[in-house]
Tab-separated table of C-alpha atoms in Angstrom:
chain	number	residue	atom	x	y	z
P	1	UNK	CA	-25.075	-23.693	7.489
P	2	UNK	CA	-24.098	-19.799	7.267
P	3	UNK	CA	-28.041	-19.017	6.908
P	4	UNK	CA	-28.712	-21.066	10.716
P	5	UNK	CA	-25.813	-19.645	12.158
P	6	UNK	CA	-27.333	-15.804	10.974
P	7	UNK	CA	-30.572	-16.801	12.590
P	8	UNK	CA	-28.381	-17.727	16.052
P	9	UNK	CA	-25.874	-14.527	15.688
P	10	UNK	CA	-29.319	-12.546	15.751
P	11	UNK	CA	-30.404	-14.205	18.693
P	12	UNK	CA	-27.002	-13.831	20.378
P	13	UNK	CA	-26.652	-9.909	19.680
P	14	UNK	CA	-30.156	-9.818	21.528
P	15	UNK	CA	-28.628	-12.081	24.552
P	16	UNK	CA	-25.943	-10.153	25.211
P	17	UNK	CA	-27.335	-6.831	25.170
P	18	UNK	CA	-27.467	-7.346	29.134
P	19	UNK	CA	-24.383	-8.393	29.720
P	20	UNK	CA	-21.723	-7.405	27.156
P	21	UNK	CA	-21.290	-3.311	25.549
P	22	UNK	CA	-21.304	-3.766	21.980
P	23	UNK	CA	-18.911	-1.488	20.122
P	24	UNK	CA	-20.764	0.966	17.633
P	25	UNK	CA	-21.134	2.243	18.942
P	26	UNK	CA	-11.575	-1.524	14.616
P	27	UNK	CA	4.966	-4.042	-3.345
P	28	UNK	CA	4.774	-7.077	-0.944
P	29	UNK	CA	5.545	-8.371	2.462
P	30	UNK	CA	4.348	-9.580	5.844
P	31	UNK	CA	2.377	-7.230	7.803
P	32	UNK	CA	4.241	-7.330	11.457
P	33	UNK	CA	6.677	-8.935	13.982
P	34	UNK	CA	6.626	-11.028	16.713
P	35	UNK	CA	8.766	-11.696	20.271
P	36	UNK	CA	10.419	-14.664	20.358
P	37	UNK	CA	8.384	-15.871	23.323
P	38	UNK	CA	4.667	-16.545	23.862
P	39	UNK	CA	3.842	-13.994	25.718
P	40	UNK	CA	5.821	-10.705	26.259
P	41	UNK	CA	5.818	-8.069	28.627
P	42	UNK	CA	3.835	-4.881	28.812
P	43	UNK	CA	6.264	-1.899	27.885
P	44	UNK	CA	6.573	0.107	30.892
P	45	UNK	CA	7.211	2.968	29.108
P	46	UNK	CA	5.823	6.175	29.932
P	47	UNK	CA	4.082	8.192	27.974
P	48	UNK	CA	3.891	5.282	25.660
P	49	UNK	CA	2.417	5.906	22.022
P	50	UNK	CA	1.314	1.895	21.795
P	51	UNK	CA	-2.258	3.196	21.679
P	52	UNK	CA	-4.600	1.436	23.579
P	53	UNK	CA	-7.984	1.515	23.288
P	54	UNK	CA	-10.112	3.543	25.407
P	55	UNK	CA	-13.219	3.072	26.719
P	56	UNK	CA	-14.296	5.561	23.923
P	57	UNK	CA	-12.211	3.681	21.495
P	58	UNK	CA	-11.454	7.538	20.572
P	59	UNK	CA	-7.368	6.878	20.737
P	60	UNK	CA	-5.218	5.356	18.037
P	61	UNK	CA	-2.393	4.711	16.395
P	62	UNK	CA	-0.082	7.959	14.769
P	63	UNK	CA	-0.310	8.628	11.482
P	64	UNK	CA	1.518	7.412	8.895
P	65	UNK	CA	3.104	10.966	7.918
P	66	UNK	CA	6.633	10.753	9.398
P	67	UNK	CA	7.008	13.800	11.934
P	68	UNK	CA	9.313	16.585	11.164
P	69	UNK	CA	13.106	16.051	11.945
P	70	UNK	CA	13.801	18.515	14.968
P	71	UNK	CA	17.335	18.247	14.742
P	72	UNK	CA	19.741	20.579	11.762
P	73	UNK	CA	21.532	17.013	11.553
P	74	UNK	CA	21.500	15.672	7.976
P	75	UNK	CA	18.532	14.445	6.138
P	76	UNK	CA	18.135	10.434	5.459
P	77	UNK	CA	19.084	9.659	1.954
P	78	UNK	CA	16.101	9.214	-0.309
P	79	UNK	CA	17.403	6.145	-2.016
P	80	UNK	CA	15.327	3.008	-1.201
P	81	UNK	CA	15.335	-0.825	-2.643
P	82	UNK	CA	17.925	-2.198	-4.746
P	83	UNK	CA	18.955	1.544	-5.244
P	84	UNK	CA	21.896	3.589	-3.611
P	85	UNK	CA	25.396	3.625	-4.691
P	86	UNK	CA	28.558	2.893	-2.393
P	87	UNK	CA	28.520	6.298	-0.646
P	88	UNK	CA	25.281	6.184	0.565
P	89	UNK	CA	25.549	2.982	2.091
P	90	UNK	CA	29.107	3.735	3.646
P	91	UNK	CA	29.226	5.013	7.158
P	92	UNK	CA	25.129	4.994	7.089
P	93	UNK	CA	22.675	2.620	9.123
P	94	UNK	CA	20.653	0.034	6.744
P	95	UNK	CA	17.419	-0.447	6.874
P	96	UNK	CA	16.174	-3.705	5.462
P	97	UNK	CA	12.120	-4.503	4.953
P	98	UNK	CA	11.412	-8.012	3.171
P	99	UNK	CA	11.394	-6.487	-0.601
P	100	UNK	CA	11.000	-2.949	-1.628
P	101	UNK	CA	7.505	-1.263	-2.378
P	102	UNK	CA	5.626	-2.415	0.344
P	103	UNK	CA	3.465	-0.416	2.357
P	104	UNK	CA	3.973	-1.428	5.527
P	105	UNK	CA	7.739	-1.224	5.076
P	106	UNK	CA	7.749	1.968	3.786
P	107	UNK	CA	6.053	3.540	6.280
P	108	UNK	CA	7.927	1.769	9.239
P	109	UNK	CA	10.886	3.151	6.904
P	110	UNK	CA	9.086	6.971	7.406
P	111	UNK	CA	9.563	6.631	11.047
P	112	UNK	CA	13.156	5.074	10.858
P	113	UNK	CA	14.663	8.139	8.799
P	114	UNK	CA	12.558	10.641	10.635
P	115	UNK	CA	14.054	9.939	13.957
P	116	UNK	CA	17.548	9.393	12.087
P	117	UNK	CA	17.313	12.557	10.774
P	118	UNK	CA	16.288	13.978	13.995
P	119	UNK	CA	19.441	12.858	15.656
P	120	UNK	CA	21.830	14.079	12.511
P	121	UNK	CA	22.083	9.957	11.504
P	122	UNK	CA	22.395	8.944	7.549
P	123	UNK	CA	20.186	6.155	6.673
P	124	UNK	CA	19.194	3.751	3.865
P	125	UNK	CA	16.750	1.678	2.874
P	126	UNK	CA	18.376	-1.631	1.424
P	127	UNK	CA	14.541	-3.558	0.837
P	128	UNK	CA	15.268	-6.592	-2.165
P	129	UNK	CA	13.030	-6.444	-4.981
P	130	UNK	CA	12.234	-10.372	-4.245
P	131	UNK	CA	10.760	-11.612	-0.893
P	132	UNK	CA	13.607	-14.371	-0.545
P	133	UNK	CA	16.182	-15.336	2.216
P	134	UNK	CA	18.799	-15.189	-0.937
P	135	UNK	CA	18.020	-11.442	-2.074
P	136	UNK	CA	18.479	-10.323	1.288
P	137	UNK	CA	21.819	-11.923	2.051
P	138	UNK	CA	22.864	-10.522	-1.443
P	139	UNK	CA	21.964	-6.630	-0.141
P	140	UNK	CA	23.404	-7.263	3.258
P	141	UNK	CA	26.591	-8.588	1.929
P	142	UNK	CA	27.059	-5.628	-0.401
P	143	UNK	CA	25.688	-3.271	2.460
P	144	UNK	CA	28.486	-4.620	5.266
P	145	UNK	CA	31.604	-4.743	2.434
P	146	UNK	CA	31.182	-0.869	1.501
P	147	UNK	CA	30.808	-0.742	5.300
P	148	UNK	CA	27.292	0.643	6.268
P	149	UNK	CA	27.057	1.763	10.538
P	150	UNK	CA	24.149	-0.726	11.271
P	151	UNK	CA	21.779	-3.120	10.243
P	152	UNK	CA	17.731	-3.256	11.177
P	153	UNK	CA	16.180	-5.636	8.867
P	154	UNK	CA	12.971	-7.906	9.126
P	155	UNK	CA	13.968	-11.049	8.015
P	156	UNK	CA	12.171	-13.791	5.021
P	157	UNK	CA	12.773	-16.416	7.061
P	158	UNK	CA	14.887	-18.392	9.784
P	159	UNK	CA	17.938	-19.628	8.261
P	160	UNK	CA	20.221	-18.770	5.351
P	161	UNK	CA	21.475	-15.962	7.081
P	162	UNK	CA	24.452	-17.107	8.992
P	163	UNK	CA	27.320	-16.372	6.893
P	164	UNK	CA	26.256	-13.050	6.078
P	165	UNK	CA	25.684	-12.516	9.673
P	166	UNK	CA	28.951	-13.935	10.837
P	167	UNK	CA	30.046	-10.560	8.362
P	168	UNK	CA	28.674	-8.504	9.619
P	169	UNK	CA	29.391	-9.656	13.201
P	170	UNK	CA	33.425	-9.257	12.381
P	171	UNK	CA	32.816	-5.707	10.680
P	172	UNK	CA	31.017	-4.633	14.475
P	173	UNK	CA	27.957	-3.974	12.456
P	174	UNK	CA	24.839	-3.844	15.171
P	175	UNK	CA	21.977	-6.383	13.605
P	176	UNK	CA	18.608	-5.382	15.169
P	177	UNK	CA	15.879	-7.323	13.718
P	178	UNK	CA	12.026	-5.964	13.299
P	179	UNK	CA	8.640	-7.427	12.212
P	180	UNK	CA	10.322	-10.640	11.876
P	181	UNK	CA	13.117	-11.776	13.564
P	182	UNK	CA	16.894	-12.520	12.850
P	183	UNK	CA	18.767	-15.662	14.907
P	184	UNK	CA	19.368	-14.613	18.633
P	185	UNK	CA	22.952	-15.576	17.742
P	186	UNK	CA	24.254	-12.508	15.508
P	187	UNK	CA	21.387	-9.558	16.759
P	188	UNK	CA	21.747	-7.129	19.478
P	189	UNK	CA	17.463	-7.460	20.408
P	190	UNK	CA	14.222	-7.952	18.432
P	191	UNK	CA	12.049	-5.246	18.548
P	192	UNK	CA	8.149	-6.190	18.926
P	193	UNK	CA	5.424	-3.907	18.333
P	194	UNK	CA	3.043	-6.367	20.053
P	195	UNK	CA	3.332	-9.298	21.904
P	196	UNK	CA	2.913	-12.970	19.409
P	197	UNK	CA	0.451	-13.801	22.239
P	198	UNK	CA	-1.716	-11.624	21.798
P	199	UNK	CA	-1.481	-10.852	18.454
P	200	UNK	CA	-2.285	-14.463	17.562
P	201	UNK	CA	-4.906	-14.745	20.153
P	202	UNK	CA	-6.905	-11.681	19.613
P	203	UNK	CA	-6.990	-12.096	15.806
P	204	UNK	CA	-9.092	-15.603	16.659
P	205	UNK	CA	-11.415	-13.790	19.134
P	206	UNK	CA	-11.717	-11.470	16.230
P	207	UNK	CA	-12.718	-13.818	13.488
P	208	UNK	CA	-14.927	-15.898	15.930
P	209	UNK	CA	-17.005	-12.767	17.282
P	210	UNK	CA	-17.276	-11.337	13.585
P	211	UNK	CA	-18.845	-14.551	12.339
P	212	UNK	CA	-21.095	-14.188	15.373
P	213	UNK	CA	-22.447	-11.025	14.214
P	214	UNK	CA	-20.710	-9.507	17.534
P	215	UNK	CA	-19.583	-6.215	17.042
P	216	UNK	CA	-16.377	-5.203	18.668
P	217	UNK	CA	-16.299	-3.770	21.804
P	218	UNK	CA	-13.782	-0.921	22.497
P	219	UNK	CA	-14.083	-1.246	26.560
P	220	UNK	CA	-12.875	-5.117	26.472
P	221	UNK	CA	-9.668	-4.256	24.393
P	222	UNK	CA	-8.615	-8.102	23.813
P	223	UNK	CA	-12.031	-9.131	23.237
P	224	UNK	CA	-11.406	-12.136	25.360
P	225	UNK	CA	-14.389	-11.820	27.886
P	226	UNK	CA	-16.416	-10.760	24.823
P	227	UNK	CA	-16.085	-14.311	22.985
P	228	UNK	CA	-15.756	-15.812	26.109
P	229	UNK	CA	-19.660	-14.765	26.623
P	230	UNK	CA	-20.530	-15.174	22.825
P	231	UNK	CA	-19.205	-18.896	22.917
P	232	UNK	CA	-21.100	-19.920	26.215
P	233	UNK	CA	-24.535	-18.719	24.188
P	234	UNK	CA	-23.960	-20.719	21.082
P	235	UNK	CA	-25.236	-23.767	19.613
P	236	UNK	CA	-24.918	-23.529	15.957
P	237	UNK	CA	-22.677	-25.780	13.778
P	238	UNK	CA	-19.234	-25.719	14.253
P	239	UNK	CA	-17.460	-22.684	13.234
P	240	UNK	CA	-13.957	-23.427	10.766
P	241	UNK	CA	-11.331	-21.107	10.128
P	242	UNK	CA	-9.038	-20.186	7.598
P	243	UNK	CA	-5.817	-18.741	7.599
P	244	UNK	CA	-3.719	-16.716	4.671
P	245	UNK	CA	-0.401	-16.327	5.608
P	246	UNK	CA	2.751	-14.773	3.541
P	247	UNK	CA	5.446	-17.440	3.168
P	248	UNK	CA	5.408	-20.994	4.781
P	249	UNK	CA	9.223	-20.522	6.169
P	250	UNK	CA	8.287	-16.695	7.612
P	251	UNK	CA	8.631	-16.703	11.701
P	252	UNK	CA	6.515	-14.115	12.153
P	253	UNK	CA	3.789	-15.352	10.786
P	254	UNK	CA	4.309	-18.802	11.803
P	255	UNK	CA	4.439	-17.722	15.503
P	256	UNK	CA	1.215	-16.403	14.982
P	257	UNK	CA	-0.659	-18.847	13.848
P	258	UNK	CA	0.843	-21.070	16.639
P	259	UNK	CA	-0.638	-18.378	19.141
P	260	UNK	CA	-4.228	-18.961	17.057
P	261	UNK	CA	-3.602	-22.796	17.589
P	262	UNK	CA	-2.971	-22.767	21.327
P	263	UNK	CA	-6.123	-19.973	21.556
P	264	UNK	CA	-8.238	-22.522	19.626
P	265	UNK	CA	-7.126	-25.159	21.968
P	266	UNK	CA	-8.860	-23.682	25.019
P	267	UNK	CA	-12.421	-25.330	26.489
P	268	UNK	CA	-14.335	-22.612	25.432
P	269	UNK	CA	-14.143	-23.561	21.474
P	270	UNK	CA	-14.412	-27.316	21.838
P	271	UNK	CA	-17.181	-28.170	20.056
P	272	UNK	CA	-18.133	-25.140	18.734
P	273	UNK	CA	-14.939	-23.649	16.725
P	274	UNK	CA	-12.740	-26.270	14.718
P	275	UNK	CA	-9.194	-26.686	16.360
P	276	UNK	CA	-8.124	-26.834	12.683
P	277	UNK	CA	-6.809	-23.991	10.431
P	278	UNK	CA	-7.021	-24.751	6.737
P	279	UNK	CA	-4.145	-22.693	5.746
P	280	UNK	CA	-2.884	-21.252	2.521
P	281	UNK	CA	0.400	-18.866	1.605
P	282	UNK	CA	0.392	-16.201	-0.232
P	283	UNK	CA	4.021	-15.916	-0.140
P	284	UNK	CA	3.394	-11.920	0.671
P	285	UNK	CA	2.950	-11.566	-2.902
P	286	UNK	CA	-0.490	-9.891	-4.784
P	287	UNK	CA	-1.452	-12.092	-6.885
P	288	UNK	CA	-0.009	-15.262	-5.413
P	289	UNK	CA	-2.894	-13.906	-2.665
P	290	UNK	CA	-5.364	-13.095	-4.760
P	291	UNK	CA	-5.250	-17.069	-6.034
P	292	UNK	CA	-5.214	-18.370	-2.756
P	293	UNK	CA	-7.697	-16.424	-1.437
P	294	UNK	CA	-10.128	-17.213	-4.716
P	295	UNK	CA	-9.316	-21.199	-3.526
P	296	UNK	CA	-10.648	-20.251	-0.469
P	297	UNK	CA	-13.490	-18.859	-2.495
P	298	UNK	CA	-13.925	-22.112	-4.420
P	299	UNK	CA	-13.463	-24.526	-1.570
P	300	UNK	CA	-16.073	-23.366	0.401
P	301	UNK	CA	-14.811	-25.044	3.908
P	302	UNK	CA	-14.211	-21.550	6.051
P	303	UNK	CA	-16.606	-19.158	7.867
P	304	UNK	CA	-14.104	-16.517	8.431
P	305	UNK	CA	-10.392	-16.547	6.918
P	306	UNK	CA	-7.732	-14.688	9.081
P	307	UNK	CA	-4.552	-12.612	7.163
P	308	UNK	CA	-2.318	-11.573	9.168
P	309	UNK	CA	-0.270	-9.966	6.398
P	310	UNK	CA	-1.474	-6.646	4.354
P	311	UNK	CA	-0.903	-7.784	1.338
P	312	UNK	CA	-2.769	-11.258	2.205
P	313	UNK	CA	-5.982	-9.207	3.721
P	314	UNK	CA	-6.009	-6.535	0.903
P	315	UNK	CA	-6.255	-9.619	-1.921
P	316	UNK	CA	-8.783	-11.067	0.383
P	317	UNK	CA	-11.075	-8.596	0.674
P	318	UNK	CA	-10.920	-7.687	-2.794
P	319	UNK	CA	-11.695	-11.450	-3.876
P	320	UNK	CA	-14.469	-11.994	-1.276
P	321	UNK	CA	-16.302	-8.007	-1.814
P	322	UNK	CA	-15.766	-9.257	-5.680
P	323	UNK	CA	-17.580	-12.539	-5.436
P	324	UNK	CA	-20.242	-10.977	-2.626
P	325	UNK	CA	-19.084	-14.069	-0.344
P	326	UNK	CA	-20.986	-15.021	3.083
P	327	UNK	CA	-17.124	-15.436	4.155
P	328	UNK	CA	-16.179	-12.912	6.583
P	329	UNK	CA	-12.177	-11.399	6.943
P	330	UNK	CA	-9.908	-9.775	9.914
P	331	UNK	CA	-6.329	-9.814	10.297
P	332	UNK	CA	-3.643	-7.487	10.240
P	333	UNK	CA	-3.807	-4.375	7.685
P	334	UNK	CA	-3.579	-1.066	7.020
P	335	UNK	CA	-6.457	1.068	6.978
P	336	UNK	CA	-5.508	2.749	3.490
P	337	UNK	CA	-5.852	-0.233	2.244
P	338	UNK	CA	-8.408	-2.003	3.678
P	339	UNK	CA	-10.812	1.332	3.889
P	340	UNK	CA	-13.242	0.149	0.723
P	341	UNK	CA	-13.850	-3.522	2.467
P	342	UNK	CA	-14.469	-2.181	6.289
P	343	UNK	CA	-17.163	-0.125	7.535
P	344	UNK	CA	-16.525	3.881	8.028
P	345	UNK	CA	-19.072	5.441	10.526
P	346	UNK	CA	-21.251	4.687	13.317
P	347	UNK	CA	-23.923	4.613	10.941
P	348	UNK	CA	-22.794	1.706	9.065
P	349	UNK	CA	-23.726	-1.918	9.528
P	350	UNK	CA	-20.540	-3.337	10.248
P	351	UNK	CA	-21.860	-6.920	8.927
P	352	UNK	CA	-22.451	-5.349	5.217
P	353	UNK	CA	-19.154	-5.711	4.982
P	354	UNK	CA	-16.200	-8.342	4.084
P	355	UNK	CA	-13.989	-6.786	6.855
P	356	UNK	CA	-16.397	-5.388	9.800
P	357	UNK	CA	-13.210	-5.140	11.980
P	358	UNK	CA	-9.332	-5.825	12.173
P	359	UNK	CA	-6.048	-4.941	13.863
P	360	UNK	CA	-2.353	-3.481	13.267
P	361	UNK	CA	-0.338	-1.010	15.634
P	362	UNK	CA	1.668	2.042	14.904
P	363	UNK	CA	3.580	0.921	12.226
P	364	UNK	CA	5.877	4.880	11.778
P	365	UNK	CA	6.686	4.244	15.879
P	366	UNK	CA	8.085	0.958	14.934
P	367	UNK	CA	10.583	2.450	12.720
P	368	UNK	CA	11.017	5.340	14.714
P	369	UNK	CA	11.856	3.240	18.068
P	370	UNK	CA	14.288	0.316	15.883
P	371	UNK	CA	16.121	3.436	15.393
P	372	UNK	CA	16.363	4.657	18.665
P	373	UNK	CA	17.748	1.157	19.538
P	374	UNK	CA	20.396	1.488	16.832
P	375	UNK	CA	21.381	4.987	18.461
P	376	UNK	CA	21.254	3.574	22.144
P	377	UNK	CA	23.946	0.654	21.142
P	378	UNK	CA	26.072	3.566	18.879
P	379	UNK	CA	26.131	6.086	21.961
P	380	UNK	CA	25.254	4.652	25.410
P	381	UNK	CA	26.669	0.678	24.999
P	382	UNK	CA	23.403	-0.981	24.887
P	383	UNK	CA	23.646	-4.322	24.430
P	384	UNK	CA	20.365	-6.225	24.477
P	385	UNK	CA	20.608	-7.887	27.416
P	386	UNK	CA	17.896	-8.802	29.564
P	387	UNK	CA	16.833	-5.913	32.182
P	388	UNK	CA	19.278	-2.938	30.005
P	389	UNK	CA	16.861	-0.274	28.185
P	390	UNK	CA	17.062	2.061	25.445
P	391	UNK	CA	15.880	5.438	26.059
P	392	UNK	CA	14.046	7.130	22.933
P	393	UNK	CA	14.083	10.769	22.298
P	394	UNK	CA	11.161	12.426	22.285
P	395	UNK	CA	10.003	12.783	18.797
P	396	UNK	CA	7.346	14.507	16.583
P	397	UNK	CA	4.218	14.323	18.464
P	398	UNK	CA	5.529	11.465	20.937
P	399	UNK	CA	6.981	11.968	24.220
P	400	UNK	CA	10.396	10.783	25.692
P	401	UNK	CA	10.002	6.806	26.546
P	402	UNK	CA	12.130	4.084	28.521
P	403	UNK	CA	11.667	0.647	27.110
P	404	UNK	CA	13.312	-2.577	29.536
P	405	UNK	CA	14.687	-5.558	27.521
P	406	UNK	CA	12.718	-9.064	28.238
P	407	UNK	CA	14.446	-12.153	28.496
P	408	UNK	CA	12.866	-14.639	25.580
P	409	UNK	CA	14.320	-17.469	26.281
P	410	UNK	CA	16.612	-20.026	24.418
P	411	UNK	CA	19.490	-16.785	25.010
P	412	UNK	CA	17.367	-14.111	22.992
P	413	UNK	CA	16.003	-11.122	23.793
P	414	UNK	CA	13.193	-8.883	22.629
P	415	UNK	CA	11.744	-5.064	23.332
P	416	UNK	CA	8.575	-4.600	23.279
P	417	UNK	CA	7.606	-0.786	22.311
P	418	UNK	CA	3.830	-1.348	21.094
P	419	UNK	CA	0.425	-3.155	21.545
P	420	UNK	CA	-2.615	-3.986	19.442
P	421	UNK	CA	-5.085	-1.741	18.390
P	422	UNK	CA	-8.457	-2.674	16.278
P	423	UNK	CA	-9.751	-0.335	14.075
P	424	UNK	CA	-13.414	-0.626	13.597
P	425	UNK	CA	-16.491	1.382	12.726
P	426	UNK	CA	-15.796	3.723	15.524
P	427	UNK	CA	-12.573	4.816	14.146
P	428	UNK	CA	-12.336	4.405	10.663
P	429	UNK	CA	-13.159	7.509	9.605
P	430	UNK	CA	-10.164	8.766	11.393
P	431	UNK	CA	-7.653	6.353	10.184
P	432	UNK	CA	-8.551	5.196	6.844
P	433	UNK	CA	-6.347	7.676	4.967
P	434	UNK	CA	-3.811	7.826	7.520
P	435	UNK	CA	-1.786	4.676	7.820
């Protein structure tokens, strides 16, 4: 089957050639968050850092080095995890990532003490050394009783928080959830770096194109009339996908994968791209990912397998370069540590490769504008309401922004403060030691 659908990819790259540009020429925890509706709002922002891809495909996402505090205020403390004592916590905002160690928390952490710093704020990182519900109620109950400013946490998963909440409710301790979101009943907003629309949608297109042999193209950003085109041209077998996910419970995630399951349902894949995603968790753990990506391996059902989780994609494309699979990989991860399973120039042939393109967003800004929400409820009374906004300090290399809170429905509310961006050949080199 993969050796006919080759033959018609080769055909296809030579039928679109007219029609569409092809782009040559984009520890242990989920890799990002979601809004609580389908589809959110552009930020209207200006001067936005959300980078979105030019025509060139030249702009991206910052780097991962926090920028330098501008402010003479107080530095962050340096204790992270299950670390800090009493007096660090007291009277400082918590930051909370799903367990300690993991990359894409500690950067987002980077960003969230940078701008803290900036603005003379102590923070903390609180992250459990477990990826449970249970180790992060046991932080956050120690964090509110020796009576920490705020909370910003991504959450493990959907309930188990309540009590804890109620807590911290009582003590007037702000909750603003991040990556992955805490009940709409005890936080002040969620903060999404990219709408769970298009997140979900675009990592499909992504997957589908790949297994095409269609290389991304940086002048149709969401690659939707791209694999719109692709689709209409093919007549191979039936294309399946796979999905490795962190934990079965995790919202993010699952609103994800809901987004790839209403993308799948469309006309244009009838027939041609299973509506089915065989789907394995990894629990956001390394090796736990590693094994479920070798069953993948072994099975031998999937064309492509989507992770939309760094640690999930990293095991992935370490088991698949390993084994020198036909099985092709996107998702969501960080160039770091994805660099050695994605192509890095021009020159390369993307399609030598386990990972010829994938997706994130500026993971530092994240931090770096959850913080600037926590300041806007300490000093100017924001209160997450739909239609309020937080304004955010300019900062580093970023200029000042605005960001407007969107009504998500079911009484929640969510800001949205980035967008998707694919790294591919045409930017790797830039990136892949950056974030």
């Amino acid at each position: 089957m993969k050796n006919f659908k080759k033959f018609m990819a080769l055909g296809l790259v030579a039928a679109m050639a007219g029609t569409t540009l092809a782009g040559c020429g984009g520890g242990s925890s989920s890799a990002a968050g979601s809004s609580a509706g389908s589809a959110a709002p552009e930020a209207s922002a200006a001067g936005s850092e959300a980078p979105a891809a030019s025509a060139a495909g030249s702009e991206a996402p910052a780097s991962s080095a926090a920028p330098e505090a501008s402010a003479a205020g107080s530095e962050a403390p340096a204790a992270s995890g299950n670390g800090g004592t009493t007096d660090q916590v007291s009277g400082s905002h918590v930051f909370m990532f799903k367990s300690v160690g993991n990359n894409f928390g500690v950067i987002m952490y980077d960003g969230f003490s940078s701008y803290m710093a900036q603005v003379g704020e102590p923070c903390i990182e609180k992250s459990p050394a477990e990826t449970t519900v249970a180790a992060q109620v046991q932080l956050l109950d120690e964090s509110i009783t020796q009576g920490c400013k705020s909370i910003s946490i991504s959450t493990n998963g959907d309930t188990g928080f309540d009590q804890v909440f109620e807590k911290a409710k009582g003590a007037n301790i702000p909750i603003v959830s991040v990556d992955s979101e805490a009940s709409a009943d005890y936080r002040v907003v969620h903060n999404v770096q990219a709408s769970t629309a298009d997140i979900g949608a675009m990592q499909v297109r992504a997957a589908v194109l790949i297994e095409l042999g269609v290389s991304y193209d940086p002048s149709d950003v969401t690659m939707e009339k791209t694999v719109e085109t692709a689709l209409a041209d093919y007549s191979g077998e039936e294309l399946h996908l796979g999905v490795l996910s962190a934990g079965i419970d995790t919202p993010v995630q699952n609103g994800w994968i809901a987004e790839m399951e209403k993308e799948l349902s469309k006309d244009i894949y009838k027939g041609k791209v299973s509506a089915e995603l065989d789907k394995k968790y990894g629990d956001d753990e390394a090796t736990k990912s590693t094994t479920q990506a070798q069953a993948f391996l072994a099975e031998n059902k999937v064309d492509a397998i989507i992770s939309p989780t760094t640690v999930g994609i990293a095991a992935a494309g370490e088991v698949l370069t390993q084994a020198g699979s036909d099985i092709k990989l996107t998702g969501l991860g960080l160039p770091t540590e994805m660099n050695k399973y994605m192509p890095a120039t021009d020159a390369d042939n993307e399609f030598d490769f386990v990972c010829p393109y994938m997706m994130l967003w500026d993971v530092t800004h994240l931090g770096a504008s959850t913080a600037a929400i926590q300041m806007a409820i300490q000093n100017d009374g924001y209160d997450g309401s739909a239609g309020s906004t937080v304004s955010m300090e300019a900062w580093g290399e970023y200029a000042a922004e605005d960001f407007t809170t969107d009504d998500a429905g079911n009484g929640a509310t969510t800001l949205l403060t980035g967008t998707p961006f694919v790294f591919y050949k045409g930017n790797m080199t830039e990136w892949a030691n950056k974030l």
